[in-house]
Amino acid sequence: MPVNSFDDYLLTWKPEKSKLSSPLYRSIASMLEYDIINGFLLPHTKLPPQRELADYLDINLSTMTRAFKLCEVKGLIYAITGSGTYVAPSVRNAIYSKEYQNIIEMGIIHPIDETNKMVSDTVKNIVNKDYLESLLNYSYPLGMPYHLMAAKKWIEKANLDMSVDNISITSGGQNTLALALTTMFNPGDKLAVDVYTYPNFIELANLLHIQLVPVKSDETGMIPAELEAVCNLVQGVYLIPTCQNPTAVTMDMQRRKELAKIINTHRLTLIEDDIFSFLGEENLLPISHFVPNHFVYGISTSKSINSGLRIGYVAYSNQFIDKIQNGIFNLNVKTSSFNAEVITELINNGVAEQIVLRKKQLIQERNKIYTKYFNIPANELKLSFFRWLPIPLKAAVNIEARALEQGIQIYHSDRFLTKKHSEAQFIRLSISSPKDTNELETGLLTLKNMLGNTMK
Amino acid sequence: MPVNSFDDYLLTWKPEKSKLSSPLYRSIASMLEYDIINGFLLPHTKLPPQRELADYLDINLSTMTRAFKLCEVKGLIYAITGSGTYVAPSVRNAIYSKEYQNIIEMGIIHPIDETNKMVSDTVKNIVNKDYLESLLNYSYPLGMPYHLMAAKKWIEKANLDMSVDNISITSGGQNTLALALTTMFNPGDKLAVDVYTYPNFIELANLLHIQLVPVKSDETGMIPAELEAVCNLVQGVYLIPTCQNPTAVTMDMQRRKELAKIINTHRLTLIEDDIFSFLGEENLLPISHFVPNHFVYGISTSKSINSGLRIGYVAYSNQFIDKIQNGIFNLNVKTSSFNAEVITELINNGVAEQIVLRKKQLIQERNKIYTKYFNIPANELKLSFFRWLPIPLKAAVNIEARALEQGIQIYHSDRFLTKKHSEAQFIRLSISSPKDTNELETGLLTLKNMLGNTMK
DNA sequence: TAATTTGTACCTTAACATTTG
DNA sequence: CCAAATGTTAAGGTACAAATT
């Protein structure tokens, strides 16, 4: 029975006692869900402490915890130990292409589509091959043997030597991540990630109910000691070793080895995303190389070769072969052989390398322009498609909307944040996306002026 | 403290007491996992009752339950109330293409690839279009506007009238199902399905930790009263209204309306898979038509138009727009515009309809051959790509392996079963997959002889 | 920095449902 | 059809950890 009378007590949310039914925790959760969905509780409203509600409803604290947990996994509320439970905002942070008119795109990272002329030439050649029909049927769900040979070749360029038995073809980088998370982890599992990471990965993890545990970084990437501190808590770790998104930080060999050692010692599962390896130094080895028994390694061709064809490669440890390959059947059945054929042909006829070379030239030029307006810290990748610009706190307010008013799409660091609170403020600027270098200059100049007052 | 001494007690599995550590339930689960993975416990081994283990380890019963639950979600064990807990077999039932030599394929359903000549002609035309490069970039992740118009047109042929705002392009039928399950349900949710259903759907649900609740059918499909009986338990229902896989049963309009009524009344989410609508009667309306506020409707073009290009269409209620579209970004980012263009062109230039017509002719011919050997029940779809053949219990033993020895791949009904135990025995015969009608006849004759002794 | 607030994790108790014999 | 065996579920109790003041 309640210790006090609550009749005149002010709670921000009061479930109706009379509507309680068995099971208690479900009936409470559905009342809360109803009130949030119907707008009676606005985003960021602080709910009463679990203890107060439990007392008010005359039930046990942990029954209340369970009710809240149900709503939390649905994304309706979020809880901070020591602080309280709050109604979740319904904003989505995932980044994807919108068809804007007259907006300079510096938000989403376009992979420099100028090289697509070289791709379309190869497409034209392929349709004249006499085996075209064999590319249009159901066979080889994991990739045709010579498609896998090309994949192996491409993965070797990133300094990972794999048997074709440990390689499959996926429908792009995001698809590889979805595959890795659904097959290697269970809902409720925890995964270590950088404090700032790729927002579509954050949303994917949310969708699959995999909890992210933020780990601090320094100028060389994730700090090994910080990973070690959480590794009894987590089942795996997600890393982008070259040109981490959004910070543009690349790990040196020492850091890669240090992280690998921790992953091996604690038998974590490594999800390595090597999407930008083609922009880094040629002698860097993937972390997976040092974690031969616990890795899933994804290397998309969307940024390096062509984005529209949606082809990614995934390589994995022997012990994961069954899980990954079965996951591919479950999520996709297969990836189109025609699309894989185009990428295979580009790799085999050397055009893929030309494309990479050309992209590097173009992005070097754009980075040079960038330095006319802002600095590039020494630890960040020179040839990055995007830059991570620190801004003062007072400049951060509504900065995305304010930039959009000036005709520029950018993203604020909060989108990339896996923690609840942010300290430092940044914006990520995609310098590969503006249509040409003139547009890039216009964008950078506008931003410089916008930030100007507050930057000094 | 244990009631009895267990030193001389015979348990099929004895966790080492000395290795217990906190948290108890995790340490027990990992000991069990270790013993299963390393082969100390063989599939179908019956584990000791939870109560006995709890007593032996001197811990609480529900701590033991929790430990077992951990292993169960990983697929290592399965439990039957009243009977016991058993080590799970590591077999996977998912059906996918293998590259067999000299085997007559009557297992996996190939969609009659003979019509792919017509597809490759259209592919050749497309590469000469001057907008080819625009098909190779990042834009329009949900589908280009005129691709969505073609999707609308194709969905209308299945008698569902949708706005393009409620349609997206996916990477095929399985991808649509993965999308629907990840976005519309949470792990632990329950979904009503036919007792026999599509095995890749069963595996997908397992992968995503969505529990399937089998619902009985009669000769017109799922029985409405049986669905009603479980609908307080489940959050949704998965239905294949035309040519249910594997039973080849098609629901009449009355059955569709009856099921729709229950879905509406109990606010279930309908996942409707209309993959075979092109083979059914032209005046049948999808169930989604009668459930305008609770449906996700998938119609793959893999069986009807072309399987290799991996294009599916998904239509959905207004209230699901955000969830589905966000799910597409999370799982795939986008589906290749080039591939969508090919299917669009085939729909717009009328070739898709010719393909369907031709497929219907070919499958009619093959069904005619089938009737020379086996009967087709009156309630099953005439133009089905596959047949569902009842067999006597004594014929069922090892039937897949025995058929394979004779050079024929077939699938036994247990693969399709969502319940633990089966009563009746069937085999599913794909009659669309043998290379030609001669091969089909050889396959059917061989099976007839194999079953001959036991069929009478 | 220490005390307090607040959410989290683990384990226990007890009632319940299904299968088996 | 009942009783026993066996797994499942809800809810209570306690210790702990993180954030706040």
Coordinates of N, CA and C (backbone and C1' of nucleotides) in Angstrom, one line a residue, chain B residues 23-26 60 62-63 66 80-83, chain C residues 9-20:
Chain B
P23 N 27.9 -13.1 -13.3 CA 26.5 -13.6 -13.0 C 26.3 -15.1 -13.3
L24 N 25.6 -15.7 -12.4 CA 25.5 -17.2 -12.5 C 24.9 -17.6 -13.9
Y25 N 23.8 -16.9 -14.2 CA 23.1 -17.4 -15.4 C 24.0 -17.3 -16.7
R26 N 24.8 -16.3 -16.7 CA 25.7 -16.2 -17.9 C 26.8 -17.3 -17.8
N60 N 18.7 -21.0 -7.8 CA 17.2 -21.0 -7.9 C 16.8 -21.5 -9.3
S62 N 14.6 -20.4 -11.4 CA 14.5 -19.4 -12.5 C 15.8 -18.8 -13.0
T63 N 16.8 -19.0 -12.2 CA 18.2 -18.6 -12.7 C 18.6 -19.6 -13.8
R66 N 16.8 -18.8 -16.9 CA 17.4 -17.7 -17.6 C 18.6 -18.1 -18.4
I80 N 10.7 -27.9 -24.8 CA 9.3 -28.2 -24.9 C 8.7 -28.4 -23.5
T81 N 7.8 -27.5 -23.2 CA 7.2 -27.5 -21.9 C 6.6 -28.9 -21.7
G82 N 6.8 -29.5 -20.5 CA 6.3 -30.8 -20.2 C 7.1 -31.9 -20.6
S83 N 8.0 -31.7 -21.6 CA 8.8 -32.7 -22.1 C 10.3 -32.6 -21.7
Chain C
dA9 P 21.1 -3.4 -17.2 O5' 21.5 -4.4 -16.1 C5' 22.7 -4.3 -15.4 C4' 22.8 -5.4 -14.3 C3' 22.4 -6.7 -14.9 O3' 23.4 -7.7 -14.6 C1' 21.3 -6.2 -12.8
dC10 P 23.4 -9.2 -15.1 O5' 22.8 -9.9 -13.8 C5' 23.6 -9.8 -12.6 C4' 22.8 -10.4 -11.5 C3' 22.3 -11.8 -11.7 O3' 23.0 -12.7 -10.8 C1' 20.7 -10.4 -10.7
dC11 P 22.7 -14.2 -10.9 O5' 21.6 -14.4 -9.8 C5' 21.9 -14.0 -8.5 C4' 20.6 -14.1 -7.7 C3' 19.9 -15.4 -7.7 O3' 19.7 -15.9 -6.4 C1' 18.4 -13.6 -8.1
dT12 P 19.1 -17.3 -6.2 O5' 17.6 -16.9 -5.6 C5' 17.6 -16.0 -4.5 C4' 16.1 -15.7 -4.2 C3' 15.2 -17.0 -4.1 O3' 14.5 -16.9 -2.9 C1' 14.3 -15.4 -5.6
dT13 P 13.7 -18.2 -2.4 O5' 12.2 -17.8 -2.7 C5' 11.7 -16.6 -2.3 C4' 10.3 -16.4 -2.9 C3' 9.4 -17.7 -2.8 O3' 8.2 -17.3 -2.2 C1' 9.4 -16.7 -5.0
dA14 P 7.1 -18.4 -1.8 O5' 6.2 -18.3 -3.1 C5' 5.6 -17.1 -3.5 C4' 4.8 -17.3 -4.8 C3' 4.0 -18.6 -4.8 O3' 2.7 -18.3 -5.3 C1' 5.3 -18.4 -6.7
dA15 P 1.4 -19.2 -5.0 O5' 0.6 -19.0 -6.3 C5' 0.5 -17.7 -6.9 C4' 0.5 -17.9 -8.4 C3' -0.4 -18.9 -8.9 O3' -1.2 -18.4 -10.0 C1' 1.7 -19.3 -9.9
dC16 P -2.4 -19.1 -10.6 O5' -1.9 -19.5 -12.0 C5' -1.2 -18.6 -12.8 C4' -0.5 -19.3 -14.0 C3' -1.4 -20.3 -14.7 O3' -1.7 -19.9 -16.0 C1' 0.8 -21.1 -14.4
dA17 P -2.7 -20.6 -16.9 O5' -1.8 -21.4 -17.9 C5' -0.8 -20.7 -18.7 C4' 0.0 -21.7 -19.5 C3' -1.0 -22.7 -20.2 O3' -0.5 -22.9 -21.5 C1' 0.6 -23.9 -18.9
dT18 P -1.3 -23.7 -22.6 O5' -0.3 -25.0 -22.9 C5' 1.0 -24.7 -23.2 C4' 1.8 -26.0 -23.1 C3' 1.1 -27.2 -23.8 O3' 2.1 -27.7 -24.7 C1' 1.7 -27.8 -21.6
dT19 P 1.8 -28.7 -25.8 O5' 2.4 -30.1 -25.2 C5' 3.8 -30.1 -24.9 C4' 4.1 -31.3 -24.0 C3' 3.7 -32.6 -24.6 O3' 4.9 -33.4 -24.8 C1' 3.1 -32.5 -22.3
dT20 P 4.9 -34.8 -25.4 O5' 4.8 -35.8 -24.2 C5' 5.7 -35.6 -23.1 C4' 5.4 -36.6 -22.0 C3' 5.0 -38.0 -22.4 O3' 5.9 -38.9 -21.7 C1' 3.4 -37.1 -20.9

